[in-house]
Amino acid sequence: MALHPEDSDVTEDDIKDVTIKHILVDAAYNDLGFSVGGRLVVLVESQSTWTLNIIIRALMYLAQTYHDFFKRTKQNLYGSKKVNMPKPELYMIFTGEKPKNPPTTISLSKDFFDNEKIAVDAEAKVLYQEDKNNVIGQYIIFCKVYNEQRKNYGQTKKAVMETIRICKNRNVLKEYLENKEQEVVDIMMTLFDDEQILEAYAKDIDDNATHREARENARIMLKNRRITVEEIPNFFPKLTLEDAKELEAEVMQLA
């Protein structure tokens, strides 16, 4: 294992996937979570843009993973018996442009509270080295190749296929890509769909906020008789004549 080379006797059967599954636009999810032999929980979060906020998200993911673990193992957190829990390990795999003097770890106490002792702390090891000799280093190379191809071809299948071709030629994750090529393509295309959903969700939030602001401004102007109902759609393109009539009714009720 790239994270624990000393665990040479660990097999695939010993690894249990505990990735948070509910990938919704307004819910937390992590890129990868797994436990090994019931001994530890490892949460791996891939980031192409550098941010210290990842440690906060990792802590939230960890709490949710523990919640699921205790529920799955039917342990009583309210009983007197001490529960069994796997040892947590947090990792950030950084695949973007490496910042100057990148830290080897990030933590709540160090990066948010000037090394003060705090009630709940979390620390994540930062992995960013490209290395063909281990799977994580190869994954980082794969992601950087993909980022370049996405610049060339956008969020398209062409970008994915070129990434796979280049990496196989460079002997990066070659065996895996040869055996799982269609699965990789499907996963990458699903990620495109997720990004589009997130973008649409963000746009919807912005549109709703803009609509509320326009509605409130129009209401104030209508109340102060600085605008007529018919003029509202002209001055506030986000509002329809129907919106204007509703505002008129509201103003009349408050008069």
mmCIF file of C-alpha atoms in Angstrom:
data_model
loop_
_atom_site.group_PDB
_atom_site.id
_atom_site.type_symbol
_atom_site.label_atom_id
_atom_site.label_comp_id
_atom_site.label_asym_id
_atom_site.label_seq_id
_atom_site.Cartn_x
_atom_site.Cartn_y
_atom_site.Cartn_z
ATOM 1 C CA MET A 1 0.000 0.000 0.000
ATOM 2 C CA ALA A 2 1.308 3.459 -0.931
ATOM 3 C CA LEU A 3 0.139 5.020 2.353
ATOM 4 C CA HIS A 4 1.359 2.161 4.552
ATOM 5 C CA PRO A 5 4.111 0.176 2.822
ATOM 6 C CA GLU A 6 4.702 -1.734 6.061
ATOM 7 C CA ASP A 7 1.321 -3.443 5.639
ATOM 8 C CA SER A 8 2.640 -5.886 3.079
ATOM 9 C CA ASP A 9 0.222 -8.630 4.121
ATOM 10 C CA VAL A 10 -2.921 -6.565 3.483
ATOM 11 C CA THR A 11 -5.073 -7.915 0.658
ATOM 12 C CA GLU A 12 -7.907 -6.385 -1.324
ATOM 13 C CA ASP A 13 -10.383 -8.338 0.814
ATOM 14 C CA ASP A 14 -9.130 -6.483 3.916
ATOM 15 C CA ILE A 15 -10.101 -3.099 2.479
ATOM 16 C CA LYS A 16 -13.644 -1.876 3.091
ATOM 17 C CA ASP A 17 -15.023 1.078 1.153
ATOM 18 C CA VAL A 18 -16.584 3.686 3.458
ATOM 19 C CA THR A 19 -16.825 6.551 0.977
ATOM 20 C CA ILE A 20 -19.783 8.803 1.749
ATOM 21 C CA LYS A 21 -22.229 7.968 -1.015
ATOM 22 C CA HIS A 22 -24.814 10.766 -1.015
ATOM 23 C CA ILE A 23 -23.244 12.984 -3.648
ATOM 24 C CA LEU A 24 -25.902 15.691 -3.663
ATOM 25 C CA VAL A 25 -25.371 19.311 -4.528
ATOM 26 C CA ASP A 26 -26.065 20.422 -0.967
ATOM 27 C CA ALA A 27 -24.531 17.511 0.961
ATOM 28 C CA ALA A 28 -20.982 16.658 1.939
ATOM 29 C CA TYR A 29 -19.114 13.859 0.230
ATOM 30 C CA ASN A 30 -15.509 12.740 0.126
ATOM 31 C CA ASP A 31 -13.539 11.402 -2.819
ATOM 32 C CA LEU A 32 -12.489 8.199 -1.102
ATOM 33 C CA GLY A 33 -12.833 6.643 2.303
ATOM 34 C CA PHE A 34 -11.851 3.150 3.353
ATOM 35 C CA SER A 35 -11.016 1.079 6.387
ATOM 36 C CA VAL A 36 -8.347 -1.594 6.435
ATOM 37 C CA GLY A 37 -8.962 -4.675 8.500
ATOM 38 C CA GLY A 38 -11.180 -2.654 10.818
ATOM 39 C CA ARG A 39 -8.091 -0.925 12.193
ATOM 40 C CA LEU A 40 -8.194 2.538 10.683
ATOM 41 C CA VAL A 41 -10.220 4.931 8.595
ATOM 42 C CA VAL A 42 -8.471 6.748 5.771
ATOM 43 C CA LEU A 43 -10.187 9.639 4.042
ATOM 44 C CA VAL A 44 -8.558 10.858 0.849
ATOM 45 C CA GLU A 45 -9.716 14.135 -0.681
ATOM 46 C CA SER A 46 -8.328 15.127 -4.068
ATOM 47 C CA GLN A 47 -7.908 18.847 -4.682
ATOM 48 C CA SER A 48 -6.828 20.592 -7.873
ATOM 49 C CA THR A 49 -7.067 24.052 -6.254
ATOM 50 C CA TRP A 50 -5.057 24.773 -3.127
ATOM 51 C CA THR A 51 -7.134 25.568 -0.046
ATOM 52 C CA LEU A 52 -6.690 25.189 3.690
ATOM 53 C CA ASN A 53 -10.448 24.759 4.016
ATOM 54 C CA ILE A 54 -10.051 21.114 3.063
ATOM 55 C CA ILE A 55 -9.189 20.267 6.665
ATOM 56 C CA ILE A 56 -12.602 21.521 7.783
ATOM 57 C CA ARG A 57 -14.360 19.468 5.138
ATOM 58 C CA ALA A 58 -12.244 16.437 6.020
ATOM 59 C CA LEU A 59 -13.294 16.775 9.667
ATOM 60 C CA MET A 60 -16.948 16.926 8.618
ATOM 61 C CA TYR A 61 -16.496 13.858 6.404
ATOM 62 C CA LEU A 62 -14.802 12.033 9.267
ATOM 63 C CA ALA A 63 -17.667 12.784 11.647
ATOM 64 C CA GLN A 64 -20.181 11.483 9.102
ATOM 65 C CA THR A 65 -18.072 8.376 8.472
ATOM 66 C CA TYR A 66 -17.900 7.636 12.197
ATOM 67 C CA HIS A 67 -21.660 8.161 12.448
ATOM 68 C CA ASP A 68 -22.193 5.600 9.693
ATOM 69 C CA PHE A 69 -19.652 3.242 11.288
ATOM 70 C CA PHE A 70 -21.352 3.205 14.698
ATOM 71 C CA LYS A 71 -24.736 2.735 13.057
ATOM 72 C CA ARG A 72 -23.447 -0.095 10.868
ATOM 73 C CA THR A 73 -21.742 -1.875 13.780
ATOM 74 C CA LYS A 74 -24.762 -1.298 16.072
ATOM 75 C CA GLN A 75 -22.713 0.259 18.876
ATOM 76 C CA ASN A 76 -24.484 2.278 21.558
ATOM 77 C CA LEU A 77 -22.924 5.715 22.013
ATOM 78 C CA TYR A 78 -25.206 6.385 24.986
ATOM 79 C CA GLY A 79 -24.261 3.262 26.914
ATOM 80 C CA SER A 80 -21.596 2.928 29.608
ATOM 81 C CA LYS A 81 -19.456 0.532 27.572
ATOM 82 C CA LYS A 82 -16.656 2.165 25.613
ATOM 83 C CA VAL A 83 -17.224 1.739 21.893
ATOM 84 C CA ASN A 84 -14.660 0.407 19.459
ATOM 85 C CA MET A 85 -13.645 2.781 16.701
ATOM 86 C CA PRO A 86 -11.005 2.722 13.964
ATOM 87 C CA LYS A 87 -8.066 5.108 14.159
ATOM 88 C CA PRO A 88 -8.557 8.046 11.764
ATOM 89 C CA GLU A 89 -6.047 9.167 9.162
ATOM 90 C CA LEU A 90 -6.688 12.156 6.901
ATOM 91 C CA TYR A 91 -4.915 12.781 3.619
ATOM 92 C CA MET A 92 -5.114 15.497 1.006
ATOM 93 C CA ILE A 93 -3.942 14.473 -2.447
ATOM 94 C CA PHE A 94 -3.119 17.733 -4.197
ATOM 95 C CA THR A 95 -3.103 17.522 -7.990
ATOM 96 C CA GLY A 96 -2.898 21.185 -8.996
ATOM 97 C CA GLU A 97 -0.033 23.614 -9.401
ATOM 98 C CA LYS A 98 2.170 23.200 -6.355
ATOM 99 C CA PRO A 99 2.314 26.360 -4.206
ATOM 100 C CA LYS A 100 5.604 27.760 -2.987
ATOM 101 C CA ASN A 101 6.885 25.921 0.083
ATOM 102 C CA PRO A 102 3.905 23.577 0.312
ATOM 103 C CA PRO A 103 3.266 22.209 3.806
ATOM 104 C CA THR A 104 3.521 18.514 4.555
ATOM 105 C CA THR A 105 0.482 18.752 6.823
ATOM 106 C CA ILE A 106 -2.451 21.074 7.411
ATOM 107 C CA SER A 107 -4.420 21.258 10.639
ATOM 108 C CA LEU A 108 -7.115 23.264 12.361
ATOM 109 C CA SER A 109 -4.923 24.348 15.270
ATOM 110 C CA LYS A 110 -1.913 25.298 13.135
ATOM 111 C CA ASP A 111 -3.594 26.933 10.165
ATOM 112 C CA PHE A 112 -6.705 28.461 11.717
ATOM 113 C CA PHE A 113 -5.874 29.101 15.387
ATOM 114 C CA ASP A 114 -2.144 29.975 15.443
ATOM 115 C CA ASN A 115 -1.165 26.649 17.034
ATOM 116 C CA GLU A 116 -3.465 27.193 19.999
ATOM 117 C CA LYS A 117 -4.690 24.130 21.827
ATOM 118 C CA ILE A 118 -8.299 23.582 20.782
ATOM 119 C CA ALA A 119 -10.988 21.183 21.924
ATOM 120 C CA VAL A 120 -11.223 19.355 18.596
ATOM 121 C CA ASP A 121 -8.321 19.267 16.181
ATOM 122 C CA ALA A 122 -7.752 17.521 12.873
ATOM 123 C CA GLU A 123 -4.606 17.078 10.817
ATOM 124 C CA ALA A 124 -4.237 15.930 7.237
ATOM 125 C CA LYS A 125 -1.068 14.851 5.490
ATOM 126 C CA VAL A 126 -0.579 16.580 2.134
ATOM 127 C CA LEU A 127 0.533 14.378 -0.761
ATOM 128 C CA TYR A 128 1.605 16.143 -3.942
ATOM 129 C CA GLN A 129 4.699 14.392 -5.302
ATOM 130 C CA GLU A 130 4.562 12.911 -8.793
ATOM 131 C CA ASP A 131 6.125 9.460 -8.571
ATOM 132 C CA LYS A 132 5.865 6.587 -11.034
ATOM 133 C CA ASN A 133 6.983 4.170 -8.325
ATOM 134 C CA ASN A 134 3.730 4.262 -6.347
ATOM 135 C CA VAL A 135 0.061 4.392 -7.209
ATOM 136 C CA ILE A 136 -0.640 7.735 -5.509
ATOM 137 C CA GLY A 137 2.215 9.429 -7.354
ATOM 138 C CA GLN A 138 0.911 7.966 -10.612
ATOM 139 C CA TYR A 139 -2.598 9.146 -9.781
ATOM 140 C CA ILE A 140 -1.268 12.690 -9.329
ATOM 141 C CA ILE A 141 0.409 12.471 -12.744
ATOM 142 C CA PHE A 142 -2.848 11.177 -14.246
ATOM 143 C CA CYS A 143 -4.792 14.117 -12.788
ATOM 144 C CA LYS A 144 -2.305 16.674 -14.089
ATOM 145 C CA VAL A 145 -2.425 15.150 -17.567
ATOM 146 C CA TYR A 146 -6.209 15.235 -17.385
ATOM 147 C CA ASN A 147 -6.192 18.903 -16.336
ATOM 148 C CA GLU A 148 -4.108 19.746 -19.400
ATOM 149 C CA GLN A 149 -6.349 17.764 -21.736
ATOM 150 C CA ARG A 150 -9.438 19.407 -20.303
ATOM 151 C CA LYS A 151 -7.903 22.781 -21.160
ATOM 152 C CA ASN A 152 -7.453 21.542 -24.728
ATOM 153 C CA TYR A 153 -10.779 19.767 -25.253
ATOM 154 C CA GLY A 154 -13.080 20.969 -22.482
ATOM 155 C CA GLN A 155 -15.245 18.617 -20.452
ATOM 156 C CA THR A 156 -15.549 16.053 -23.219
ATOM 157 C CA LYS A 157 -14.962 12.373 -23.782
ATOM 158 C CA LYS A 158 -12.073 13.379 -26.062
ATOM 159 C CA ALA A 159 -10.269 14.881 -23.051
ATOM 160 C CA VAL A 160 -10.745 11.652 -21.102
ATOM 161 C CA MET A 161 -9.598 9.399 -23.943
ATOM 162 C CA GLU A 162 -6.507 11.530 -24.594
ATOM 163 C CA THR A 163 -5.636 11.417 -20.899
ATOM 164 C CA ILE A 164 -5.869 7.627 -20.894
ATOM 165 C CA ARG A 165 -3.810 7.342 -24.089
ATOM 166 C CA ILE A 166 -1.038 9.638 -22.831
ATOM 167 C CA CYS A 167 -0.840 7.945 -19.435
ATOM 168 C CA LYS A 168 -0.670 4.459 -20.929
ATOM 169 C CA ASN A 169 2.142 5.630 -23.217
ATOM 170 C CA ARG A 170 3.989 7.041 -20.183
ATOM 171 C CA ASN A 171 3.430 3.851 -18.187
ATOM 172 C CA VAL A 172 1.277 5.727 -15.684
ATOM 173 C CA LEU A 173 -1.429 3.511 -14.174
ATOM 174 C CA LYS A 174 -0.999 1.523 -17.376
ATOM 175 C CA GLU A 175 -2.161 -1.861 -16.116
ATOM 176 C CA TYR A 176 -5.221 -0.403 -14.424
ATOM 177 C CA LEU A 177 -6.156 1.725 -17.436
ATOM 178 C CA GLU A 178 -5.795 -1.215 -19.793
ATOM 179 C CA ASN A 179 -8.004 -3.429 -17.634
ATOM 180 C CA LYS A 180 -10.526 -0.787 -16.544
ATOM 181 C CA GLU A 181 -10.556 1.700 -19.424
ATOM 182 C CA GLN A 182 -14.327 1.773 -19.940
ATOM 183 C CA GLU A 183 -14.916 2.021 -16.196
ATOM 184 C CA VAL A 184 -12.536 4.993 -16.002
ATOM 185 C CA VAL A 185 -14.305 6.679 -18.919
ATOM 186 C CA ASP A 186 -17.689 6.147 -17.257
ATOM 187 C CA ILE A 187 -16.444 7.554 -13.939
ATOM 188 C CA MET A 188 -14.904 10.619 -15.574
ATOM 189 C CA MET A 189 -18.043 11.328 -17.593
ATOM 190 C CA THR A 190 -20.111 11.000 -14.411
ATOM 191 C CA LEU A 191 -17.842 13.582 -12.788
ATOM 192 C CA PHE A 192 -18.620 15.910 -15.687
ATOM 193 C CA ASP A 193 -22.323 15.468 -14.955
ATOM 194 C CA ASP A 194 -21.765 16.190 -11.250
ATOM 195 C CA GLU A 195 -19.849 19.378 -12.060
ATOM 196 C CA GLN A 196 -22.618 20.526 -14.380
ATOM 197 C CA ILE A 197 -25.194 19.888 -11.643
ATOM 198 C CA LEU A 198 -23.132 21.909 -9.174
ATOM 199 C CA GLU A 199 -22.744 24.756 -11.657
ATOM 200 C CA ALA A 200 -26.478 24.759 -12.362
ATOM 201 C CA TYR A 201 -27.216 24.691 -8.630
ATOM 202 C CA ALA A 202 -24.877 27.629 -7.987
ATOM 203 C CA LYS A 203 -26.450 29.581 -10.848
ATOM 204 C CA ASP A 204 -29.911 28.867 -9.462
ATOM 205 C CA ILE A 205 -28.859 30.238 -6.067
ATOM 206 C CA ASP A 206 -27.434 33.372 -7.699
ATOM 207 C CA ASP A 207 -30.567 33.856 -9.803
ATOM 208 C CA ASN A 208 -32.819 33.476 -6.767
ATOM 209 C CA ALA A 209 -30.750 35.978 -4.786
ATOM 210 C CA THR A 210 -30.835 38.457 -7.678
ATOM 211 C CA HIS A 211 -34.593 37.996 -8.041
ATOM 212 C CA ARG A 212 -35.169 38.613 -4.316
ATOM 213 C CA GLU A 213 -33.018 41.751 -4.404
ATOM 214 C CA ALA A 214 -34.824 43.098 -7.473
ATOM 215 C CA ARG A 215 -38.193 42.339 -5.901
ATOM 216 C CA GLU A 216 -37.317 44.163 -2.678
ATOM 217 C CA ASN A 217 -35.971 47.226 -4.515
ATOM 218 C CA ALA A 218 -39.046 47.356 -6.738
ATOM 219 C CA ARG A 219 -41.322 47.068 -3.700
ATOM 220 C CA ILE A 220 -39.605 50.023 -2.009
ATOM 221 C CA MET A 221 -39.826 52.170 -5.146
ATOM 222 C CA LEU A 222 -43.462 51.216 -5.671
ATOM 223 C CA LYS A 223 -44.296 52.011 -2.059
ATOM 224 C CA ASN A 224 -42.639 55.428 -2.394
ATOM 225 C CA ARG A 225 -44.485 56.007 -5.685
ATOM 226 C CA ARG A 226 -41.259 56.367 -7.626
ATOM 227 C CA ILE A 227 -42.301 53.749 -10.159
ATOM 228 C CA THR A 228 -45.526 52.370 -11.617
ATOM 229 C CA VAL A 229 -46.548 48.737 -11.804
ATOM 230 C CA GLU A 230 -46.188 48.762 -15.590
ATOM 231 C CA GLU A 231 -42.657 50.208 -15.377
ATOM 232 C CA ILE A 232 -41.306 47.541 -13.004
ATOM 233 C CA PRO A 233 -40.400 44.939 -15.699
ATOM 234 C CA ASN A 234 -38.535 47.643 -17.649
ATOM 235 C CA PHE A 235 -36.445 48.781 -14.692
ATOM 236 C CA PHE A 236 -36.083 45.290 -13.215
ATOM 237 C CA PRO A 237 -35.719 42.749 -16.072
ATOM 238 C CA LYS A 238 -35.657 39.861 -13.579
ATOM 239 C CA LEU A 239 -39.262 40.653 -12.642
ATOM 240 C CA THR A 240 -42.343 39.933 -14.739
ATOM 241 C CA LEU A 241 -45.563 41.915 -14.910
ATOM 242 C CA GLU A 242 -47.102 39.208 -12.731
ATOM 243 C CA ASP A 243 -44.390 39.873 -10.116
ATOM 244 C CA ALA A 244 -45.195 43.579 -10.343
ATOM 245 C CA LYS A 245 -48.903 42.979 -9.720
ATOM 246 C CA GLU A 246 -48.091 40.811 -6.695
ATOM 247 C CA LEU A 247 -45.911 43.615 -5.325
ATOM 248 C CA GLU A 248 -48.729 46.089 -5.892
ATOM 249 C CA ALA A 249 -51.078 43.889 -3.863
ATOM 250 C CA GLU A 250 -48.512 43.614 -1.045
ATOM 251 C CA VAL A 251 -47.988 47.386 -0.933
ATOM 252 C CA MET A 252 -51.733 48.035 -0.889
ATOM 253 C CA GLN A 253 -52.214 45.611 2.013
ATOM 254 C CA LEU A 254 -49.544 47.394 4.043
ATOM 255 C CA ALA A 255 -50.877 50.864 3.252
#
